[in-house]
């Protein structure tokens, strides 16, 4: 039914539904529509009241609607031209979610269900409302959450990438009803684990409301990772406890905020992996759920001379058009909401090159990136770009503006290649890279992040170093599989990358060969050790610290099961590995020399004092300074990297890398500095192998084949 006329909104440019005295201000963007109705649902959702909105004002339809309260379920219907060749796909039979909706309740019909074709983009007059969830009006979070943001400096940051559900689904100590939920992640058992490991931030795979992908529904699988956004302002309700879901969208929102607050109380920051580059609406002929029905032509990138076809730079079927101001506004408004009302500490931007695309390609000065960097709220948060997409000119590592940081795929690739492809090369598979190639990554990748005015302004912290992420092999599987094993994904093992740079050490998958197991575990420590001793900001994939395996699946995006869930029943070697990684994180936390905030320049800060060393220096295996032949030689496999702050109260560090498959005698550089103590060795199966012996400059040490050592002085 249609209600009487309502008054215009006094603030039509504040998009969404906002509670005010006596009702709510309503505003939604649909510039090419000829009419837009707000649809209010009551009771069993079969009673629908349609309210005609005023407009458009600068493309916005709006009204003040009296009587609306928190908990009101609603949607929109938009009328307008059905002209697919011009990019317009209006159909008032489609119920549309609010792009700014703070809550979403109800389920979306699977595309395998009878009648679900009514969700598809067509002129079909069948009402899609019975197949759709509802947007829900919420108040600001209602809890007494006042814990300050931890504000961990970038130099001290160690990021732990994990999945809300997978992390605690099987975790002992977390009550059954909390496992796999926001509340479970904030349970004392989960927090104690994270604190014991020593990480400072959790980076959560997408928690924005998302929808299943149709092709997965047909295969009986799920969108486990969540890169299929249904709402940029609403938390994903299935990650809330059953009690919160039953209580409604407000309770889901409050549970999320409670999780953030408890993590803050523990000193842990919360970073959200956000997906603004595309939505769950698929290709131009796929489902109509929100943006496509409101203004398909403006929200999505289309081919310049064929608006009926999307210009897809994400590989998902559609790409949001950040060349349009309303898209930029929506993303910035969403980010401010999560930062100010939900109180998160930062964001990792999926396929961030898309967010900087104009009609001429990627621009570091794109309005979205400028707005993000200069916003007084957002600019002070942790902002992380995945600096690529699949479009033309899509690899943009090093090109994002300060204060953004970026995933460093070259760090990932060189670390994997150096430690794993040496073994693969001896099996006749491929040539291995040299140690000097890795040296640039260990020193902070100034070749990628140093080009600024003035030079080096971003510093090494701009490099988010990682050897593994959710997308790809786990660290364990890098050492146990030469090829991917994605059969469970239902795509005949065609999905997932083939560029794994992995090495199974002689046997594909599980083995009880002790020599192979020793080599694999040493390789694990080499990979994670390289990550944690390098200049830059380390990101650890959750579970790598104890050797989590996905059975060789390197694309587990659709595996909401034991393939992806963390298994907390650990063998002794897994316990020892976790202790070893926690010790490295502790050493990094306690020694400033391991976490520089600026690029090295090789200068001794106090050349008058022979006890002080240069801020950085590279040495050969014989203890002599590197030279041009050493840098250029592909046969160089042994590297010594000395680092110093030239401060008597701070330790110096010496990293020695033996990338040879034979043990090597290495001469410690001879100088008048303090003696060294071996703090960590990737050859150790357990930390109790440490002896604490003092090593004088100029002494000779024997390193195990393919191993990494960290020496420190004692201030």
XYZ file of C-alpha atoms in Angstrom:
715
model
C 0.000 0.000 0.000
C 1.085 3.620 -0.541
C 1.086 6.120 2.328
C 0.162 9.814 2.245
C 2.735 12.328 1.085
C 5.626 13.001 3.469
C 7.753 16.109 3.876
C 11.150 16.572 2.231
C 14.224 15.852 4.292
C 15.908 18.958 5.729
C 19.268 17.312 5.041
C 18.946 15.450 1.725
C 22.676 15.032 1.180
C 23.125 12.799 4.237
C 22.492 9.474 2.535
C 20.854 6.538 4.279
C 18.177 6.400 6.977
C 19.039 8.421 10.077
C 16.915 8.625 13.202
C 15.965 12.128 14.276
C 13.353 13.473 16.657
C 9.949 12.177 15.604
C 11.121 9.851 12.833
C 13.910 9.530 10.316
C 15.557 11.410 7.472
C 15.762 9.231 4.370
C 17.986 9.820 1.331
C 19.138 7.573 -1.505
C 21.018 8.286 -4.732
C 19.313 7.308 -8.001
C 20.032 10.064 -10.501
C 18.440 8.473 -13.569
C 15.309 7.233 -11.800
C 11.917 8.794 -12.476
C 10.551 7.802 -9.047
C 11.857 6.131 -5.888
C 9.748 4.652 -3.079
C 10.794 3.825 0.460
C 9.248 0.451 1.345
C 8.518 -0.192 5.028
C 7.852 -3.759 6.178
C 5.920 -4.796 9.252
C 5.099 -8.038 11.036
C 5.875 -11.028 8.856
C 7.306 -8.700 6.166
C 4.270 -9.271 3.954
C 2.823 -5.888 4.893
C 4.611 -3.327 2.753
C 4.007 0.418 2.889
C 5.430 2.411 -0.015
C 6.324 6.059 0.493
C 7.145 8.251 -2.489
C 10.364 10.189 -1.970
C 11.007 13.755 -3.119
C 13.592 14.516 -5.746
C 15.865 14.186 -7.318
C 18.088 16.878 -5.789
C 21.558 16.407 -7.291
C 20.500 12.844 -8.015
C 19.210 12.226 -4.478
C 15.661 11.188 -3.511
C 14.703 12.083 0.043
C 12.046 12.596 2.725
C 11.436 13.039 6.428
C 9.321 10.046 7.445
C 7.588 10.344 10.843
C 7.281 7.401 13.189
C 10.294 5.376 12.048
C 12.189 3.817 14.945
C 15.194 1.561 15.416
C 14.475 -1.944 14.168
C 12.363 -0.793 11.218
C 12.887 -3.087 8.213
C 12.888 -1.393 4.843
C 14.069 -1.273 1.251
C 13.654 0.827 -1.884
C 12.004 0.462 -5.267
C 13.177 2.600 -8.179
C 11.302 3.334 -11.388
C 12.914 4.576 -14.558
C 13.902 3.622 -18.083
C 14.597 0.050 -19.098
C 17.327 0.827 -21.614
C 20.170 -1.697 -21.190
C 22.025 -0.345 -24.236
C 22.291 2.983 -22.401
C 23.144 1.268 -19.119
C 19.727 1.731 -17.431
C 18.036 -1.284 -15.836
C 15.172 0.081 -13.756
C 12.420 -2.236 -12.600
C 10.168 -1.334 -9.638
C 9.442 -5.026 -9.097
C 12.936 -5.350 -7.619
C 13.206 -4.640 -3.892
C 16.543 -2.914 -3.307
C 18.703 -2.750 -0.213
C 19.881 0.632 1.032
C 23.528 1.142 -0.011
C 23.936 2.968 3.327
C 21.959 0.487 5.439
C 23.550 -0.104 8.873
C 21.870 -3.443 9.365
C 20.635 -6.313 7.175
C 18.198 -8.993 8.350
C 16.812 -12.024 6.593
C 18.217 -14.329 3.962
C 18.575 -13.977 0.265
C 17.134 -16.804 -1.764
C 19.766 -19.023 -3.321
C 19.870 -19.052 -7.086
C 19.165 -22.787 -6.875
C 15.724 -22.148 -5.361
C 12.510 -22.104 -7.340
C 11.542 -18.605 -8.409
C 14.967 -17.114 -7.736
C 15.219 -15.886 -11.325
C 13.125 -12.930 -10.168
C 16.378 -11.592 -8.653
C 18.032 -11.337 -12.062
C 18.267 -8.192 -14.117
C 15.235 -8.316 -16.414
C 11.895 -6.658 -17.131
C 10.113 -9.488 -15.309
C 7.336 -7.992 -13.171
C 7.615 -10.716 -10.513
C 8.120 -9.132 -7.091
C 11.582 -9.955 -5.719
C 10.724 -8.954 -2.123
C 9.989 -12.541 -0.934
C 13.496 -13.496 -2.065
C 15.304 -10.557 -0.476
C 16.655 -9.627 2.971
C 15.769 -6.228 4.415
C 17.753 -3.178 5.387
C 17.262 -2.313 9.057
C 17.327 1.033 10.852
C 19.758 1.036 13.782
C 20.841 3.484 16.423
C 24.436 4.311 17.209
C 26.156 1.466 19.107
C 24.544 1.369 22.528
C 27.307 -0.067 24.721
C 29.508 1.919 27.126
C 32.588 1.397 24.938
C 35.179 4.001 25.675
C 38.505 2.177 25.476
C 40.961 4.411 23.584
C 42.429 3.227 20.326
C 45.757 1.479 21.039
C 47.477 3.696 18.425
C 50.389 1.286 17.983
C 53.173 3.018 15.998
C 53.812 1.572 12.561
C 57.353 0.626 13.569
C 55.976 -1.566 16.375
C 53.163 -3.099 14.331
C 52.952 -6.832 13.645
C 49.783 -7.727 11.729
C 47.974 -11.057 12.094
C 45.693 -11.742 9.124
C 42.832 -14.023 10.098
C 39.184 -14.947 9.584
C 36.555 -14.181 12.220
C 34.952 -17.593 11.932
C 37.910 -19.785 11.070
C 40.116 -18.563 13.911
C 37.867 -19.699 16.786
C 35.531 -22.263 15.193
C 37.502 -25.120 16.771
C 39.367 -23.202 19.497
C 39.441 -24.909 22.924
C 38.535 -22.613 25.778
C 35.999 -20.688 23.718
C 32.429 -21.721 24.635
C 30.626 -23.561 21.876
C 28.014 -20.832 21.435
C 30.753 -18.217 20.851
C 32.934 -20.163 18.452
C 33.244 -18.620 15.016
C 31.737 -15.296 16.083
C 32.696 -11.717 16.856
C 32.256 -12.518 20.531
C 34.440 -15.596 20.142
C 37.297 -13.560 18.697
C 37.090 -11.312 21.771
C 36.898 -14.205 24.253
C 39.765 -14.321 26.801
C 41.069 -17.573 25.283
C 41.456 -15.967 21.847
C 42.922 -12.754 23.235
C 45.372 -14.638 25.436
C 46.600 -16.539 22.381
C 47.130 -13.372 20.332
C 48.886 -11.611 23.195
C 51.085 -14.629 23.831
C 52.144 -14.660 20.202
C 52.978 -10.963 20.429
C 51.106 -9.559 17.434
C 49.716 -6.030 17.729
C 46.857 -6.008 15.211
C 44.320 -8.420 13.795
C 43.470 -7.892 10.140
C 40.076 -9.478 9.566
C 38.964 -10.883 6.242
C 35.798 -9.077 5.082
C 33.147 -8.523 7.753
C 30.987 -6.198 5.661
C 27.716 -7.973 4.906
C 28.258 -10.234 1.907
C 26.179 -12.583 -0.223
C 26.892 -16.052 -1.623
C 28.167 -16.172 -5.178
C 25.680 -17.985 -7.442
C 28.195 -20.365 -8.975
C 29.140 -21.544 -5.479
C 25.506 -22.105 -4.557
C 25.132 -24.367 -7.560
C 28.189 -26.304 -6.396
C 27.062 -26.601 -2.782
C 29.899 -24.358 -1.578
C 30.007 -21.020 0.253
C 31.613 -17.587 -0.049
C 33.868 -18.229 2.949
C 36.301 -15.356 2.472
C 33.518 -12.804 2.007
C 34.793 -10.859 -1.012
C 31.249 -10.406 -2.330
C 29.908 -7.287 -0.623
C 26.178 -6.838 -0.064
C 26.401 -3.816 2.238
C 29.274 -1.436 2.981
C 27.841 -0.234 6.310
C 26.420 -3.418 7.862
C 28.423 -6.077 9.732
C 27.987 -9.609 8.408
C 25.219 -11.016 10.605
C 26.194 -14.734 10.388
C 29.412 -13.914 12.292
C 27.361 -12.806 15.300
C 26.204 -15.202 17.983
C 22.869 -16.927 17.587
C 21.478 -14.814 20.425
C 22.513 -11.571 18.724
C 21.078 -12.641 15.386
C 17.782 -13.508 17.051
C 17.700 -10.088 18.736
C 18.204 -8.295 15.420
C 20.537 -5.988 13.549
C 21.142 -3.686 16.512
C 22.431 -6.584 18.610
C 24.699 -7.724 15.772
C 26.125 -4.226 15.512
C 26.608 -4.052 19.268
C 28.375 -7.424 19.361
C 30.836 -6.257 16.720
C 31.532 -3.079 18.678
C 31.970 -5.096 21.862
C 34.569 -7.240 20.099
C 36.497 -4.159 18.993
C 36.406 -2.715 22.496
C 37.660 -5.909 24.159
C 40.487 -6.201 21.645
C 41.380 -2.581 22.337
C 41.442 -3.315 26.060
C 44.012 -6.012 25.266
C 46.122 -3.502 23.295
C 45.207 -5.060 19.937
C 44.218 -2.988 16.928
C 41.471 -4.057 14.524
C 42.036 -3.653 10.784
C 39.255 -4.513 8.337
C 39.824 -5.990 4.897
C 37.362 -3.919 2.837
C 36.093 -4.575 -0.679
C 35.022 -1.333 -2.356
C 36.164 -2.326 -5.835
C 33.076 -4.409 -6.696
C 29.817 -5.758 -5.257
C 27.963 -9.066 -5.131
C 25.629 -8.051 -7.984
C 27.789 -9.825 -10.562
C 27.673 -9.108 -14.281
C 25.253 -6.696 -15.926
C 22.631 -9.430 -16.398
C 23.107 -10.969 -12.943
C 21.239 -10.236 -9.697
C 19.661 -6.868 -8.901
C 20.017 -6.257 -5.160
C 20.859 -2.583 -4.623
C 23.174 -0.375 -6.714
C 22.258 -1.898 -10.070
C 18.591 -1.145 -9.512
C 19.198 2.381 -8.213
C 21.587 3.688 -10.871
C 23.407 1.012 -12.809
C 24.888 3.501 -15.275
C 26.672 5.581 -12.614
C 27.628 3.073 -9.938
C 29.421 0.626 -12.244
C 32.237 1.040 -14.751
C 30.969 0.342 -18.254
C 32.717 0.154 -21.573
C 32.898 3.699 -22.999
C 31.064 2.998 -26.263
C 28.914 0.117 -25.030
C 27.275 1.023 -21.688
C 25.362 -2.262 -21.648
C 28.658 -4.063 -20.973
C 30.669 -3.668 -17.766
C 34.353 -2.739 -17.829
C 35.548 -5.339 -15.326
C 39.025 -4.712 -13.858
C 38.424 -6.975 -10.849
C 37.575 -10.318 -12.441
C 34.329 -10.515 -10.480
C 31.804 -9.476 -13.114
C 31.545 -5.810 -12.136
C 33.677 -2.892 -10.984
C 32.457 0.129 -9.056
C 33.284 3.336 -10.910
C 35.532 5.517 -8.755
C 35.544 8.039 -11.575
C 32.051 9.008 -10.338
C 31.797 11.238 -7.279
C 28.898 9.345 -5.670
C 30.974 6.145 -5.558
C 33.898 7.959 -3.959
C 31.506 9.542 -1.464
C 29.943 6.190 -0.576
C 33.320 4.603 0.107
C 34.570 7.525 2.212
C 31.285 7.704 4.146
C 31.498 3.978 4.837
C 35.092 4.253 6.052
C 34.258 7.153 8.368
C 31.336 5.178 9.798
C 33.492 2.175 10.652
C 36.201 4.437 12.057
C 34.042 6.749 14.166
C 31.038 4.677 15.252
C 32.432 1.152 15.086
C 35.883 2.359 16.217
C 38.146 0.216 14.069
C 41.807 1.153 13.663
C 42.460 0.752 9.973
C 41.597 -0.763 6.626
C 43.200 -3.003 4.041
C 41.836 -2.133 0.592
C 41.220 -5.103 -1.692
C 42.364 -4.524 -5.304
C 43.128 -0.923 -4.422
C 44.352 0.009 -7.909
C 40.675 0.024 -8.905
C 39.989 2.724 -6.308
C 42.456 5.038 -8.040
C 41.258 4.504 -11.597
C 40.134 7.381 -13.780
C 39.143 7.237 -17.424
C 42.862 7.472 -18.261
C 44.065 4.766 -15.858
C 45.438 4.757 -12.321
C 46.296 8.069 -10.653
C 48.045 8.560 -7.309
C 46.142 11.848 -7.124
C 42.713 10.286 -7.605
C 40.064 12.140 -5.547
C 39.363 9.044 -3.476
C 43.017 8.570 -2.539
C 43.474 12.275 -1.843
C 40.309 12.336 0.252
C 41.421 9.256 2.159
C 44.904 10.563 2.880
C 43.811 14.058 3.871
C 40.703 13.219 5.883
C 41.364 14.226 9.533
C 39.868 10.956 10.804
C 40.827 8.435 8.146
C 44.288 9.812 7.454
C 45.396 9.000 10.989
C 44.392 5.325 10.750
C 46.328 2.375 9.364
C 45.639 2.368 5.627
C 46.906 -0.591 3.605
C 46.571 -0.977 -0.159
C 46.596 -4.202 -2.116
C 48.250 -2.236 -4.921
C 47.016 -4.048 -7.998
C 43.982 -5.217 -9.966
C 43.661 -7.140 -13.234
C 43.053 -4.120 -15.471
C 45.508 -2.475 -17.860
C 48.377 -1.003 -15.830
C 47.061 -2.757 -12.763
C 50.362 -3.327 -10.891
C 50.924 -0.139 -8.872
C 53.239 -1.205 -6.039
C 54.952 1.853 -4.560
C 52.616 4.366 -6.208
C 50.097 5.036 -3.459
C 50.265 8.330 -1.551
C 51.495 8.824 1.976
C 50.338 7.833 4.600
C 49.169 4.655 2.853
C 51.164 1.446 3.139
C 51.126 -1.342 0.571
C 51.345 -5.099 0.266
C 54.793 -5.910 -1.126
C 54.436 -8.843 -3.493
C 58.102 -8.632 -4.464
C 59.053 -9.347 -0.871
C 56.772 -12.395 -0.977
C 58.163 -13.634 -4.270
C 61.867 -13.118 -3.502
C 61.601 -14.701 -0.053
C 59.840 -17.747 -1.442
C 62.169 -18.063 -4.416
C 65.354 -17.709 -2.402
C 64.513 -20.242 0.286
C 62.481 -22.743 -1.720
C 63.615 -22.605 -5.330
C 67.200 -23.505 -4.442
C 65.910 -26.979 -3.635
C 63.633 -26.945 -6.646
C 66.536 -25.970 -8.905
C 68.484 -29.022 -7.791
C 65.440 -31.097 -8.769
C 65.767 -29.625 -12.248
C 62.718 -27.355 -12.016
C 63.952 -23.764 -12.175
C 66.848 -21.407 -11.573
C 67.125 -19.872 -8.139
C 67.521 -16.145 -7.423
C 70.621 -14.743 -5.745
C 70.975 -13.495 -2.199
C 71.541 -9.829 -3.181
C 68.071 -9.798 -4.731
C 66.660 -10.737 -1.345
C 68.882 -8.167 0.394
C 66.909 -5.241 -1.049
C 63.702 -6.685 0.392
C 65.241 -7.277 3.817
C 66.440 -3.656 3.875
C 62.942 -2.252 3.329
C 62.472 -2.160 -0.475
C 63.634 1.406 -0.986
C 63.508 0.793 -4.743
C 59.720 0.561 -4.438
C 58.879 2.916 -1.586
C 61.727 5.437 -1.594
C 60.753 7.506 -4.621
C 59.136 10.538 -3.061
C 59.952 14.206 -2.582
C 61.952 14.321 -0.417
C 63.447 10.885 -0.952
C 62.361 8.152 1.435
C 59.580 10.140 3.081
C 57.355 7.048 3.404
C 60.136 4.928 4.876
C 60.332 1.123 5.066
C 57.128 0.911 7.124
C 55.234 1.595 3.865
C 56.152 -1.941 2.838
C 53.738 -4.519 4.243
C 56.023 -7.526 4.101
C 54.431 -10.956 3.788
C 55.321 -14.404 2.543
C 51.767 -15.746 2.656
C 48.249 -14.345 2.809
C 44.741 -15.768 2.765
C 45.003 -16.027 -1.025
C 47.504 -18.778 -1.789
C 49.367 -21.535 0.027
C 49.909 -21.394 3.756
C 53.577 -21.332 4.746
C 53.421 -25.036 5.649
C 51.966 -25.922 2.258
C 54.663 -23.910 0.476
C 57.118 -26.412 1.909
C 54.999 -29.530 1.296
C 53.484 -29.166 -2.186
C 54.920 -28.415 -5.606
C 51.463 -27.855 -7.083
C 48.025 -26.735 -5.931
C 45.380 -29.246 -4.886
C 42.092 -27.390 -5.227
C 39.913 -30.316 -6.220
C 37.443 -29.585 -3.409
C 36.615 -26.261 -5.070
C 34.760 -28.016 -7.875
C 36.670 -26.419 -10.741
C 38.837 -29.397 -11.713
C 41.852 -27.750 -10.058
C 41.849 -24.942 -12.638
C 41.351 -22.156 -10.072
C 44.091 -20.623 -7.942
C 47.513 -19.443 -9.016
C 50.201 -21.682 -10.480
C 52.920 -19.196 -9.505
C 53.423 -20.624 -6.027
C 57.251 -20.710 -5.874
C 56.880 -23.654 -3.531
C 58.968 -26.800 -3.005
C 57.812 -30.062 -1.468
C 61.354 -31.147 -0.479
C 61.034 -34.407 -2.386
C 57.573 -35.739 -1.493
C 54.204 -34.250 -2.418
C 52.096 -33.795 0.703
C 52.237 -35.765 3.935
C 55.265 -37.890 4.762
C 56.892 -39.547 7.758
C 60.421 -39.163 6.367
C 62.269 -37.402 9.204
C 64.909 -35.844 6.946
C 62.241 -34.287 4.744
C 60.251 -33.114 7.751
C 63.345 -31.477 9.252
C 64.060 -29.695 5.967
C 60.461 -28.536 5.628
C 60.322 -27.137 9.145
C 63.629 -25.354 8.722
C 62.248 -23.835 5.508
C 59.185 -22.702 7.460
C 61.417 -20.966 9.979
C 63.492 -19.445 7.171
C 60.418 -17.935 5.541
C 58.888 -16.580 8.741
C 62.269 -15.546 10.125
C 62.987 -13.501 7.003
C 59.599 -11.841 7.437
C 60.218 -10.839 11.042
C 63.841 -9.653 10.807
C 63.266 -7.449 7.754
C 62.772 -3.700 7.680
C 59.140 -2.940 6.984
C 55.818 -3.930 8.542
C 55.371 -7.699 8.881
C 52.045 -9.402 8.201
C 51.730 -12.965 9.465
C 49.048 -15.210 8.008
C 47.075 -16.639 10.899
C 48.107 -20.217 11.618
C 51.481 -20.031 9.893
C 53.071 -19.710 13.319
C 52.126 -23.333 14.046
C 52.287 -24.766 10.530
C 48.604 -24.732 9.601
C 47.864 -26.697 6.432
C 45.019 -26.506 3.926
C 46.000 -29.805 2.344
C 47.561 -28.037 -0.632
C 44.497 -25.902 -1.428
C 45.800 -22.484 -2.476
C 42.391 -20.912 -3.127
C 40.203 -21.893 -0.172
C 37.775 -18.997 -0.712
C 34.807 -21.364 -0.784
C 35.804 -23.807 1.970
C 33.836 -23.071 5.140
C 35.013 -26.289 6.779
C 38.053 -28.016 8.275
C 40.149 -27.099 5.222
C 40.066 -23.463 6.367
C 39.232 -23.624 10.074
C 42.212 -23.512 12.432
C 43.017 -26.909 13.950
C 44.152 -26.297 17.540
C 45.243 -29.893 18.274
C 48.965 -29.404 17.798
C 51.826 -31.860 17.613
C 55.021 -31.107 19.516
C 56.745 -29.650 16.448
C 53.886 -27.182 15.990
C 54.166 -26.028 19.594
C 57.908 -25.547 19.138
C 57.375 -23.627 15.907
C 54.893 -21.285 17.560
C 57.314 -20.694 20.437
C 60.088 -19.942 17.942
C 57.981 -17.399 16.037
C 56.755 -15.798 19.268
C 60.388 -15.411 20.336
C 61.246 -13.649 17.080
C 58.295 -11.304 17.520
C 59.493 -10.591 21.087
C 62.991 -9.807 19.851
C 61.563 -7.474 17.232
C 59.415 -5.730 19.841
C 62.286 -5.233 22.291
C 65.030 -4.194 19.861
C 64.552 -1.004 17.872
C 67.356 -1.967 15.505
C 65.045 -4.604 13.981
C 62.251 -2.132 13.135
C 63.724 0.997 11.512
C 61.481 3.912 10.626
C 63.725 5.227 7.849
C 65.715 3.732 5.023
C 69.345 2.832 5.645
C 72.097 4.983 4.179
C 75.181 3.066 5.324
C 76.461 5.965 7.441
C 78.109 5.704 10.858
C 76.263 8.245 13.008
C 79.328 8.773 15.196
C 82.485 8.035 13.176
C 84.679 9.344 16.006
C 83.728 6.363 18.181
C 85.130 3.067 16.937
C 82.626 1.146 19.050
C 79.728 2.412 16.947
C 78.875 0.756 13.658
C 77.272 2.136 10.491
C 73.489 2.019 10.347
C 73.810 -0.754 7.765
C 76.550 -2.738 6.089
C 76.732 -5.859 3.937
C 79.464 -8.468 4.163
C 80.558 -11.593 2.337
C 80.954 -14.992 3.950
C 84.633 -14.248 4.631
C 83.714 -11.171 6.680
C 84.898 -8.672 4.083
C 82.704 -5.840 2.851
C 80.577 -6.571 -0.192
C 81.751 -5.417 -3.594
C 80.191 -5.004 -7.032
C 81.131 -8.501 -8.188
C 79.461 -9.965 -5.092
C 76.263 -7.994 -5.700
C 76.099 -8.956 -9.360
C 76.940 -12.630 -9.026
C 73.998 -15.059 -9.331
C 76.097 -17.513 -7.331
C 76.066 -15.389 -4.181
C 74.194 -17.391 -1.570
C 75.669 -16.179 1.734
C 74.896 -12.710 3.087
C 75.764 -10.875 6.287
C 73.684 -7.793 7.072
C 74.836 -5.654 10.009
C 72.547 -2.964 11.441
C 73.117 -0.379 14.157
C 71.434 2.651 15.701
C 74.755 3.937 17.113
C 73.139 4.271 20.502
C 74.789 2.584 23.492
C 71.434 1.731 25.063
C 70.303 -0.159 21.945
C 71.544 -3.474 20.566
C 73.216 -3.890 17.193
C 71.998 -6.711 14.939
C 73.716 -9.071 12.542
C 71.658 -11.241 10.203
C 73.481 -14.091 8.465
C 71.794 -15.944 5.630
C 73.143 -19.199 4.265
C 71.194 -19.945 1.113
C 73.503 -22.779 0.105
C 72.442 -26.393 0.363
C 75.671 -27.183 2.212
C 76.829 -25.976 5.618
C 79.108 -22.938 5.399
C 81.817 -21.427 7.574
C 81.170 -17.719 7.983
C 83.574 -15.174 9.451
C 81.870 -12.543 11.591
C 82.984 -9.062 10.405
C 85.982 -7.934 12.390
C 85.615 -4.561 14.129
C 85.931 -2.950 17.554
C 82.233 -3.178 18.309
C 80.548 -5.175 21.058
C 80.563 -8.975 20.946
C 77.610 -10.876 19.516
C 75.179 -13.372 21.015
C 73.188 -15.800 18.892
C 69.548 -14.832 19.533
C 67.751 -17.011 16.966
C 68.662 -19.701 14.475
C 66.292 -21.264 11.931
C 68.243 -24.507 12.329
C 66.915 -24.868 15.884
C 64.031 -27.287 16.173
C 63.412 -25.884 19.662
C 64.448 -22.765 21.547
C 66.178 -24.813 24.231
C 68.999 -25.409 21.735
C 70.244 -21.904 22.543
C 73.518 -21.799 24.484
C 73.921 -18.017 24.920
C 77.609 -18.155 24.040
C 79.426 -14.923 23.278
C 80.858 -14.561 19.758
C 83.667 -12.075 19.165
C 83.955 -10.016 15.992
C 86.259 -11.857 13.590
C 85.259 -15.312 14.877
C 84.227 -18.066 12.486
C 80.815 -19.710 12.789
C 79.431 -22.750 10.979
C 75.907 -22.362 9.611
C 73.672 -25.275 8.733
C 72.639 -25.562 5.099
C 69.760 -23.284 4.110
C 69.509 -21.479 7.419
C 69.150 -18.015 8.905
C 70.710 -16.575 12.059
C 70.092 -13.439 14.089
C 72.886 -12.163 16.337
C 72.416 -9.279 18.777
C 74.755 -7.354 21.022
C 73.910 -6.705 24.660
C 73.540 -2.967 25.348
